């Protein structure tokens, strides 16, 4: 079927917004992994040991801020905001950069989100699926000299799982099925779960799975430990000057010490995306999270720089409050989906750093199954609104988080114009990102949003994190992340069954069925699958950019 004719109003607005986004050198609003060789192409996971650094593929002139040969080699990374803590167990996605160098985890991800060894060199699971046994590297120590062995790793996880810390250690929920952790030998550790839990390895590979020194962590409060952290990773903590810099130095005793020529890694908070871009161009920093795809595309053309336009398991969606009229009517939700031209949005505002989604599961995750196309069809949208009792449309609000998600304000204005074209007046409710997050965490009786943008990623590299937390009816806000107050008995039953299913084919079928049902019900309408938009100097190699929103600097190298 031929594509519907785009209205003159919509095209004109998009063109105006696009010109605004491109003007002024890219000043659009900002947007919202295993030790293996660095490469622009995914590599196969190693079988038994942590990989070592590959030969650097490119070289470029040294940034002007690079230290002299006799000085320590310093890598400077620009980040959008300062960190709330450096405690691995408190960290969530904010630990996806510094956490890779400060801490080791039992296991890690490769570029295809497959599990590979890290602190654990091997593992096995019992025939009944209830006991996982890990063999640890021998002779390793924490940065304070405490031995890394089965007892200390056990103590680290017991701290993480302590119910007394549940308000701080939010990611401990992923290990709720664990009933016992035992040191069964000096370097052998066993996890026992209440029921077969096939995603345990994925839950251990997230930033919160970082192993902390029990000597240091148990001597102080989590808040204090977060200011002076002690891990066992390839870099150890030196200093944290709030809103200025966080500094780490190489751990010479780590097994990866010779895999990087960088002596010091400094994370430098620079809130403004344009300022981060200038810092890259002048050589002040070596790597930056450029949260605006338009700016990332521009920087990719600058000699000596490269943009990491790589897969990212994160999407941007519109969600509706299903407890509010008229969004409790599936026909209204379908009308909104048909009214939005997603291809035009991706082409206009994301500069090649995004694609159009075809399911609710984040792109690149196991069990991803494309669903039937929901075409841009404004005439069908008008028909559905009339069938639902809104022949003249209606007025609503669309909540828009600002400050972190690239292109979102232009996207919001374009969507408002598209909705207006079918009779829906959507007034934009702009909210600073942190305030928006708080507003979306309210209980059903307190929730006051009607429509909102929504963004979701995964740091576990598997579908349970994405689907269970968002669509299980037992996970309504504020318990967790079903912010739509979506309820479907079959979906919830399938998600609970999938958590315990050890047969991979059956688990896949369950997750595929969930995707089908949610796509039909449309509590969430995915707009954009986002890619990474980080930018770095071409002479910096060995940074692994993973789909699980992780920047891994464990084997980074600055080339002459």
Coordinates of C-alpha atoms in Angstrom, one line a residue:
X1 CA 0.0 0.0 0.0
X2 CA 1.3 3.4 -0.9
X3 CA 2.5 5.6 2.0
X4 CA -0.2 8.1 3.1
X5 CA 0.3 11.6 2.0
X6 CA 1.9 13.7 4.8
X7 CA 0.0 16.8 5.7
X8 CA 1.5 20.1 4.7
X9 CA 1.3 21.3 8.3
X10 CA 3.3 18.3 9.6
X11 CA 6.0 18.5 7.0
X12 CA 6.3 22.3 7.4
X13 CA 6.7 21.9 11.2
X14 CA 9.2 19.1 10.9
X15 CA 11.3 21.1 8.4
X16 CA 11.2 24.1 10.7
X17 CA 12.3 22.0 13.7
X18 CA 15.0 20.3 11.7
X19 CA 16.5 23.6 10.6
X20 CA 16.4 24.8 14.2
X21 CA 18.1 21.6 15.3
X22 CA 20.8 22.0 12.7
X23 CA 21.5 25.6 13.3
X24 CA 24.2 27.1 15.5
X25 CA 26.6 24.2 15.2
X26 CA 24.4 21.5 16.9
X27 CA 23.0 23.2 20.0
X28 CA 19.9 20.9 20.1
X29 CA 18.8 19.7 23.6
X30 CA 20.8 16.8 24.9
X31 CA 19.5 13.2 24.8
X32 CA 18.7 10.9 27.4
X33 CA 30.9 -4.8 29.1
X34 CA 33.4 -8.3 29.2
X35 CA 37.1 -7.8 28.9
X36 CA 37.4 -8.5 25.2
X37 CA 39.2 -6.9 22.3
X38 CA 37.9 -3.5 21.1
X39 CA 36.5 -3.5 17.6
X40 CA 33.8 -1.9 15.6
X41 CA 32.5 -5.4 14.8
X42 CA 31.2 -7.8 17.4
X43 CA 33.6 -10.5 18.5
X44 CA 33.0 -14.1 19.7
X45 CA 33.0 -14.7 23.4
X46 CA 36.0 -16.4 24.8
X47 CA 35.6 -19.8 26.3
X48 CA 37.8 -19.9 29.4
X49 CA 39.6 -16.7 30.2
X50 CA 39.3 -12.9 29.9
X51 CA 40.5 -11.7 26.5
X52 CA 43.4 -9.4 26.0
X53 CA 43.6 -6.2 24.0
X54 CA 43.7 -6.4 20.2
X55 CA 46.1 -4.4 18.0
X56 CA 44.9 -0.8 17.7
X57 CA 43.2 -0.4 14.3
X58 CA 43.7 3.3 13.8
X59 CA 45.9 6.2 14.8
X60 CA 45.5 10.0 14.8
X61 CA 47.3 13.0 16.2
X62 CA 47.5 13.2 19.9
X63 CA 45.0 15.6 21.5
X64 CA 46.6 18.9 22.6
X65 CA 45.9 18.0 26.3
X66 CA 47.8 14.7 26.1
X67 CA 50.6 14.4 28.6
X68 CA 54.3 14.4 27.7
X69 CA 56.0 11.0 27.3
X70 CA 57.6 11.1 30.7
X71 CA 54.3 12.0 32.4
X72 CA 51.6 9.5 33.4
X73 CA 49.3 8.8 30.4
X74 CA 45.9 10.4 31.3
X75 CA 42.6 9.6 29.7
X76 CA 39.9 12.3 30.2
X77 CA 36.3 11.3 29.7
X78 CA 33.5 14.0 29.6
X79 CA 30.2 12.9 31.2
X80 CA 26.9 14.8 31.3
X81 CA 26.4 14.8 35.1
X82 CA 28.3 14.0 38.2
X83 CA 27.7 10.7 39.9
X84 CA 25.4 10.2 42.9
X85 CA 27.7 7.6 44.4
X86 CA 30.7 5.3 43.6
X87 CA 29.3 2.4 45.5
X88 CA 28.7 -0.5 43.1
X89 CA 25.7 -1.8 45.0
X90 CA 23.9 1.5 44.9
X91 CA 24.8 2.3 41.3
X92 CA 22.4 1.6 38.5
X93 CA 23.1 2.9 34.9
X94 CA 25.3 5.7 36.4
X95 CA 27.9 3.0 37.1
X96 CA 28.1 1.9 33.4
X97 CA 31.4 3.8 32.9
X98 CA 33.5 4.2 36.1
X99 CA 32.2 0.8 37.4
X100 CA 33.9 -1.1 34.6
X101 CA 37.4 0.0 35.9
X102 CA 36.9 0.3 39.6
X103 CA 35.2 -3.1 40.2
X104 CA 35.4 -6.6 38.9
X105 CA 32.3 -8.8 38.5
X106 CA 32.0 -12.5 38.4
X107 CA 31.0 -12.4 34.8
X108 CA 30.6 -9.8 32.0
X109 CA 29.1 -9.3 28.6
X110 CA 30.6 -9.3 25.2
X111 CA 29.5 -7.1 22.3
X112 CA 26.6 -9.4 21.5
X113 CA 25.4 -9.5 25.2
X114 CA 26.7 -13.0 25.6
X115 CA 28.2 -13.9 29.0
X116 CA 32.0 -14.2 29.3
X117 CA 34.3 -14.7 32.3
X118 CA 35.8 -12.0 34.4
X119 CA 36.6 -12.7 38.1
X120 CA 35.1 -16.1 37.7
X121 CA 37.1 -18.3 35.2
X122 CA 34.4 -20.9 34.9
X123 CA 31.0 -22.0 36.2
X124 CA 28.5 -24.8 36.1
X125 CA 24.9 -25.3 37.1
X126 CA 23.4 -28.4 38.8
X127 CA 21.0 -30.7 36.9
X128 CA 18.0 -29.4 38.8
X129 CA 19.0 -25.8 37.9
X130 CA 19.1 -24.7 41.5
X131 CA 22.9 -24.4 42.3
X132 CA 25.4 -22.4 40.4
X133 CA 29.1 -23.0 41.2
X134 CA 31.8 -20.5 40.3
X135 CA 35.6 -21.0 40.2
X136 CA 37.5 -17.8 40.9
X137 CA 40.8 -16.4 39.8
X138 CA 43.5 -17.1 42.4
X139 CA 46.0 -14.6 43.8
X140 CA 44.0 -11.5 43.2
X141 CA 43.5 -8.7 45.8
X142 CA 41.3 -5.7 46.5
X143 CA 42.8 -2.3 46.3
X144 CA 43.1 -2.3 50.1
X145 CA 45.0 -5.6 50.1
X146 CA 42.1 -7.8 51.2
X147 CA 42.3 -11.1 49.3
X148 CA 39.8 -11.7 46.6
X149 CA 38.6 -15.2 47.5
X150 CA 35.3 -17.1 47.9
X151 CA 34.8 -15.7 51.4
X152 CA 35.3 -12.1 50.5
X153 CA 33.1 -12.4 47.3
X154 CA 30.4 -14.1 49.4
X155 CA 30.6 -11.2 51.9
X156 CA 30.2 -8.7 49.1
X157 CA 27.1 -10.3 47.9
X158 CA 25.7 -10.7 51.4
X159 CA 26.0 -7.0 51.8
X160 CA 24.2 -6.4 48.5
X161 CA 21.4 -8.7 49.5
X162 CA 21.0 -7.5 53.0
X163 CA 17.3 -6.5 53.5
X164 CA 18.5 -3.6 55.7
X165 CA 19.9 -2.0 52.5
X166 CA 16.9 -2.6 50.2
X167 CA 16.0 1.1 50.0
X168 CA 19.5 1.8 48.6
X169 CA 20.5 -1.3 46.7
X170 CA 17.6 -1.3 44.3
X171 CA 19.1 -3.7 41.8
X172 CA 19.2 -6.4 44.5
X173 CA 15.7 -7.3 43.3
X174 CA 17.4 -9.2 40.4
X175 CA 18.9 -11.6 42.9
X176 CA 15.7 -12.2 45.0
X177 CA 15.6 -15.9 44.0
X178 CA 19.0 -16.5 45.6
X179 CA 18.5 -18.2 49.0
X180 CA 22.1 -19.1 49.9
X181 CA 25.6 -18.2 49.0
X182 CA 28.4 -20.6 50.2
X183 CA 32.2 -20.6 50.0
X184 CA 32.7 -24.3 49.2
X185 CA 36.4 -23.9 48.8
X186 CA 39.1 -21.2 48.9
X187 CA 38.2 -20.1 45.4
X188 CA 34.9 -21.9 44.8
X189 CA 31.6 -20.2 45.4
X190 CA 28.0 -21.6 45.1
X191 CA 24.7 -19.7 44.7
X192 CA 21.5 -21.6 45.5
X193 CA 18.2 -20.3 44.1
X194 CA 14.6 -20.9 45.2
X195 CA 13.7 -22.1 41.8
X196 CA 15.6 -22.6 38.5
X197 CA 16.7 -19.1 37.5
X198 CA 18.3 -19.2 34.0
X199 CA 19.0 -15.4 34.0
X200 CA 21.3 -15.5 37.1
X201 CA 24.5 -14.8 35.1
X202 CA 22.9 -11.8 33.4
X203 CA 21.9 -10.4 36.8
X204 CA 25.5 -10.8 38.1
X205 CA 27.0 -9.0 35.1
X206 CA 25.3 -5.6 35.7
X207 CA 27.2 -2.7 37.4
X208 CA 25.6 -3.5 40.8
X209 CA 27.2 -6.9 40.5
X210 CA 30.6 -5.3 41.2
X211 CA 32.5 -7.0 44.0
X212 CA 33.4 -4.5 46.8
X213 CA 36.0 -5.0 49.5
X214 CA 34.2 -6.3 52.5
X215 CA 36.9 -4.9 54.8
X216 CA 36.2 -1.4 53.5
X217 CA 32.5 -1.6 52.9
X218 CA 31.5 -3.1 56.3
X219 CA 33.5 -0.5 58.2
X220 CA 31.4 2.4 57.1
X221 CA 27.9 3.3 55.9
X222 CA 27.0 2.8 52.2
X223 CA 27.0 6.6 51.9
X224 CA 30.5 6.8 53.2
X225 CA 31.7 3.9 51.2
X226 CA 30.3 5.6 48.1
X227 CA 32.7 8.5 48.7
X228 CA 35.8 6.3 49.2
X229 CA 35.2 3.1 47.3
X230 CA 37.4 0.1 47.2
X231 CA 37.1 -2.5 44.5
X232 CA 39.5 -5.0 42.8
X233 CA 39.4 -3.6 39.2
X234 CA 42.2 -2.5 36.9
X235 CA 42.0 1.1 38.2
X236 CA 41.7 2.2 41.8
X237 CA 40.0 5.3 43.3
X238 CA 42.2 8.4 43.9
X239 CA 39.9 11.4 44.4
X240 CA 36.4 12.8 43.8
X241 CA 36.0 16.6 43.6
X242 CA 32.2 17.0 43.2
X243 CA 31.1 18.4 39.9
X244 CA 34.7 18.8 38.8
X245 CA 36.5 15.4 38.4
X246 CA 36.6 11.8 39.5
X247 CA 40.1 10.3 39.2
X248 CA 41.3 6.7 39.1
X249 CA 44.9 5.3 38.7
X250 CA 46.1 2.0 37.3
X251 CA 46.1 -1.0 39.6
X252 CA 49.5 -2.5 38.8
X253 CA 48.6 -5.8 40.4
X254 CA 45.5 -6.5 38.2
X255 CA 45.7 -9.2 35.5
X256 CA 44.9 -6.6 32.9
X257 CA 47.6 -4.1 34.0
X258 CA 49.6 -4.6 30.8
X259 CA 46.6 -4.4 28.5
X260 CA 46.4 -0.6 28.7
X261 CA 49.0 2.1 28.5
X262 CA 46.8 4.6 30.4
X263 CA 47.9 5.3 33.9
X264 CA 45.1 7.7 35.0
X265 CA 41.5 7.9 34.0
X266 CA 39.6 11.1 34.8
X267 CA 35.8 11.5 34.5
X268 CA 34.9 15.1 34.1
X269 CA 31.3 16.3 34.5
X270 CA 30.3 18.8 31.7
X271 CA 26.6 19.3 31.7
X272 CA 26.2 21.1 28.4
X273 CA 26.5 19.0 25.3
X274 CA 27.9 21.8 23.2
X275 CA 30.6 22.3 25.8
X276 CA 31.5 18.6 25.7
X277 CA 31.7 18.8 21.9
X278 CA 34.1 21.8 22.1
X279 CA 36.2 19.9 24.6
X280 CA 36.6 17.0 22.1
X281 CA 37.4 19.3 19.2
X282 CA 40.1 21.2 21.2
X283 CA 41.7 18.0 22.6
X284 CA 40.7 18.8 26.2
X285 CA 39.1 15.4 26.5
X286 CA 39.5 12.1 24.7
X287 CA 36.0 10.7 24.9
X288 CA 32.6 12.1 25.6
X289 CA 29.0 11.0 25.8
X290 CA 27.4 13.3 23.2
X291 CA 23.7 12.9 24.0
X292 CA 22.5 14.8 20.9
X293 CA 22.6 12.7 17.7
X294 CA 22.8 15.8 15.5
X295 CA 25.9 16.9 17.3
X296 CA 27.4 13.4 17.2
X297 CA 26.9 13.3 13.5
X298 CA 28.6 16.6 13.1
X299 CA 31.6 15.6 15.2
X300 CA 32.0 12.4 13.2
X301 CA 33.0 14.6 10.3
X302 CA 35.7 16.3 12.3
X303 CA 39.2 15.0 11.5
X304 CA 40.7 13.0 14.3
X305 CA 37.3 12.2 15.9
X306 CA 34.9 9.2 15.4
X307 CA 31.3 8.7 16.5
X308 CA 30.4 5.3 18.0
X309 CA 27.1 4.7 16.1
X310 CA 26.6 1.3 17.6
X311 CA 23.6 -0.7 18.8
X312 CA 22.1 0.3 22.1
X313 CA 19.3 -1.6 23.9
X314 CA 17.2 1.5 24.6
X315 CA 14.1 2.8 23.0
X316 CA 12.0 6.0 23.2
X317 CA 8.2 5.5 23.5
X318 CA 4.9 7.1 24.2
X319 CA 3.0 5.7 27.1
X320 CA -0.5 6.3 28.2
X321 CA -2.2 6.1 31.7
X322 CA -4.6 3.2 31.2
X323 CA -6.5 4.3 34.3
X324 CA -7.5 7.6 32.7
X325 CA -10.1 8.2 29.9
X326 CA -9.8 8.1 27.0
X327 CA -6.7 6.0 27.1
X328 CA -8.5 3.0 28.6
X329 CA -10.0 2.5 25.1
X330 CA -7.7 0.5 22.8
X331 CA -9.1 2.3 19.8
X332 CA -7.8 5.6 21.1
X333 CA -4.3 4.1 21.6
X334 CA -4.4 2.6 18.1
X335 CA -5.4 6.0 16.7
X336 CA -2.4 7.6 18.3
X337 CA -0.1 5.0 16.8
X338 CA -1.5 5.5 13.3
X339 CA -1.3 9.3 13.6
X340 CA 2.5 9.3 14.2
X341 CA 4.9 9.2 11.3
X342 CA 7.9 7.5 13.0
X343 CA 10.0 7.2 9.9
X344 CA 9.8 11.0 9.4
X345 CA 10.8 11.5 13.0
X346 CA 13.8 9.2 12.8
X347 CA 14.9 10.7 9.5
X348 CA 14.5 14.3 10.7
X349 CA 15.9 14.3 14.2
X350 CA 18.2 11.4 14.8
X351 CA 20.9 11.8 12.1
X352 CA 21.3 8.1 11.4
X353 CA 21.6 7.2 15.1
X354 CA 18.2 5.5 15.4
X355 CA 15.8 3.1 13.7
X356 CA 12.0 2.6 13.8
X357 CA 11.0 -0.1 16.3
X358 CA 8.8 -3.1 15.4
X359 CA 8.3 -4.6 18.9
X360 CA 8.4 -3.4 22.6
X361 CA 11.6 -5.4 23.3
X362 CA 14.8 -3.5 23.1
X363 CA 16.7 -4.1 19.8
X364 CA 19.4 -6.8 19.9
X365 CA 18.1 -8.7 22.8
X366 CA 17.6 -12.5 22.7
X367 CA 14.0 -13.4 21.8
X368 CA 13.4 -10.2 19.9
X369 CA 10.5 -10.8 17.5
X370 CA 9.3 -8.3 15.0
X371 CA 5.6 -7.6 15.1
X372 CA 3.1 -6.5 12.3
X373 CA 3.7 -3.0 11.0
X374 CA 1.6 -0.2 12.4
X375 CA 1.6 2.1 9.4
X376 CA 1.4 5.9 9.5
X377 CA -2.3 6.3 8.4
X378 CA -4.0 9.5 9.7
X379 CA -7.2 8.6 7.9
X380 CA -7.4 5.3 9.9
X381 CA -6.6 7.3 13.0
X382 CA -9.6 9.6 12.5
X383 CA -11.8 6.5 11.9
X384 CA -10.7 4.9 15.1
X385 CA -11.3 8.1 17.1
X386 CA -14.8 8.3 15.7
X387 CA -15.5 4.7 16.6
X388 CA -14.3 5.4 20.1
X389 CA -16.8 8.3 20.4
X390 CA -14.3 11.2 19.6
X391 CA -15.2 12.3 16.1
X392 CA -13.9 15.8 16.8
X393 CA -10.9 14.5 18.8
X394 CA -10.0 15.6 22.3
X395 CA -7.5 17.6 24.3
X396 CA -4.8 16.1 26.5
X397 CA -1.3 16.7 27.7
X398 CA 1.9 15.0 26.7
X399 CA 4.6 15.0 29.4
X400 CA 8.1 15.6 28.0
X401 CA 11.3 15.0 30.0
X402 CA 14.1 17.5 29.1
X403 CA 17.8 17.6 29.6
X404 CA 19.0 14.1 28.7
X405 CA 17.3 12.7 25.6
X406 CA 18.6 14.1 22.3
X407 CA 16.1 15.6 19.9
X408 CA 13.2 15.0 22.3
X409 CA 11.7 18.5 22.2
X410 CA 11.7 18.6 18.4
X411 CA 10.2 15.1 18.4
X412 CA 7.5 16.2 20.9
X413 CA 6.6 19.2 18.8
X414 CA 6.4 17.1 15.6
X415 CA 4.2 14.5 17.4
X416 CA 1.9 17.3 18.7
X417 CA 1.5 18.5 15.1
X418 CA 0.8 15.0 13.8
X419 CA -1.8 14.4 16.6
X420 CA -3.4 17.8 15.8
X421 CA -3.8 16.6 12.2
X422 CA -6.2 13.9 13.3
X423 CA -8.0 16.0 15.9
X424 CA -6.0 15.4 19.1
X425 CA -4.8 18.6 20.8
X426 CA -1.7 17.5 22.9
X427 CA -0.4 20.3 25.1
X428 CA 3.3 19.7 25.9
X429 CA 4.2 19.5 29.6
X430 CA 7.9 20.0 29.7
X431 CA 9.6 18.7 32.9
X432 CA 13.3 18.5 33.9
X433 CA 14.4 14.9 33.7
X434 CA 14.8 14.1 37.4
X435 CA 11.4 15.7 38.2
X436 CA 9.8 13.7 35.4
X437 CA 11.2 10.5 36.8
X438 CA 9.7 11.3 40.2
X439 CA 6.4 12.2 38.6
X440 CA 6.2 8.8 36.8
X441 CA 6.8 6.8 40.0
X442 CA 3.5 7.6 41.7
X443 CA 1.0 5.0 42.9
X444 CA -2.2 4.5 40.8
X445 CA -4.4 6.7 42.9
X446 CA -1.8 9.5 42.8
X447 CA -0.6 9.3 39.2
X448 CA -1.7 12.4 37.3
X449 CA -0.1 12.0 33.9
X450 CA -2.2 11.3 30.8
X451 CA 0.4 10.7 28.0
X452 CA 4.1 10.8 28.4
X453 CA 7.3 10.1 26.7
X454 CA 9.1 7.1 28.1
X455 CA 12.6 5.6 27.7
X456 CA 13.7 2.2 28.7
X457 CA 17.0 0.3 28.3
X458 CA 18.5 -2.8 29.8
X459 CA 21.8 -3.4 31.6
X460 CA 21.2 -7.2 32.0
X461 CA 21.2 -8.0 28.3
X462 CA 18.1 -10.2 28.5
X463 CA 14.3 -9.8 28.0
X464 CA 13.2 -10.3 31.6
X465 CA 14.5 -6.9 32.7
X466 CA 12.7 -5.2 29.8
X467 CA 9.4 -7.1 29.7
X468 CA 8.8 -8.2 33.3
X469 CA 9.5 -4.9 34.9
X470 CA 7.4 -2.9 32.5
X471 CA 4.4 -5.1 31.7
X472 CA 3.9 -7.5 34.7
X473 CA 0.7 -6.3 36.4
X474 CA 2.4 -7.0 39.8
X475 CA 5.0 -4.3 39.0
X476 CA 2.7 -1.3 38.9
X477 CA 4.2 1.9 40.2
X478 CA 5.5 2.5 42.7
X479 CA 6.5 -1.2 43.2
X480 CA 8.4 -0.9 39.9
X481 CA 8.2 0.2 36.4
X482 CA 4.8 -0.6 35.0
X483 CA 4.0 3.1 34.7
X484 CA 1.1 2.5 32.3
X485 CA -0.9 0.5 34.9
X486 CA -1.2 -2.2 32.3
X487 CA -2.9 -5.5 33.3
X488 CA -3.1 -8.6 31.2
X489 CA -3.3 -11.9 33.0
X490 CA -1.7 -13.9 30.2
X491 CA 1.2 -11.5 29.9
X492 CA 1.9 -11.7 33.7
X493 CA 1.6 -15.5 33.8
X494 CA 4.0 -15.9 30.8
X495 CA 6.5 -13.5 32.4
X496 CA 6.6 -15.4 35.7
X497 CA 6.8 -18.7 33.9
X498 CA 9.7 -17.5 31.7
X499 CA 11.8 -16.5 34.8
X500 CA 11.8 -20.2 35.9
X501 CA 11.9 -22.0 32.5
X502 CA 15.2 -23.7 31.8
X503 CA 14.2 -24.9 28.4
X504 CA 15.5 -22.2 26.1
X505 CA 13.1 -22.8 23.3
X506 CA 10.1 -22.7 25.7
X507 CA 11.4 -19.4 27.2
X508 CA 11.8 -17.9 23.8
X509 CA 8.2 -18.8 23.0
X510 CA 7.0 -17.2 26.2
X511 CA 8.8 -13.9 25.6
X512 CA 7.6 -13.9 22.0
X513 CA 4.0 -14.3 23.1
X514 CA 4.4 -11.4 25.6
X515 CA 5.7 -9.2 22.7
X516 CA 2.7 -10.2 20.6
X517 CA 0.1 -9.4 23.4
X518 CA 1.7 -6.1 24.4
X519 CA 1.9 -5.0 20.7
X520 CA -1.8 -5.7 20.3
X521 CA -2.7 -3.9 23.5
X522 CA -0.5 -0.9 22.9
X523 CA 0.0 0.4 26.5
X524 CA 3.3 1.6 25.1
X525 CA 4.0 2.8 21.6
X526 CA 7.7 2.6 20.7
X527 CA 8.8 5.5 18.6
X528 CA 12.6 5.1 18.2
X529 CA 15.3 2.5 18.8
X530 CA 18.3 4.6 19.9
X531 CA 21.9 4.0 19.0
X532 CA 25.0 5.0 21.0
X533 CA 26.0 8.6 20.3
X534 CA 29.4 8.7 22.1
X535 CA 32.3 10.3 20.3
X536 CA 36.1 9.8 20.9
X537 CA 39.5 10.6 19.5
X538 CA 40.5 8.2 16.7
X539 CA 43.8 7.6 18.5
X540 CA 42.0 6.2 21.5
X541 CA 41.3 2.5 21.1
X542 CA 40.3 -0.4 23.3
X543 CA 37.0 1.2 24.6
X544 CA 34.3 -1.4 24.3
X545 CA 30.9 0.2 23.6
X546 CA 28.3 -2.4 24.6
X547 CA 24.5 -2.6 23.8
X548 CA 23.8 -2.8 27.5
X549 CA 24.6 1.0 27.8
X550 CA 28.1 0.3 29.0
X551 CA 31.4 2.1 28.2
X552 CA 34.2 -0.3 29.2
X553 CA 37.6 1.4 29.6
X554 CA 39.4 -1.7 31.1
X555 CA 41.8 -2.0 28.2
X556 CA 41.9 1.5 26.8
X557 CA 45.0 2.7 24.9
X558 CA 46.1 6.1 23.7
X559 CA 48.2 5.7 20.6
X560 CA 50.9 8.1 19.4

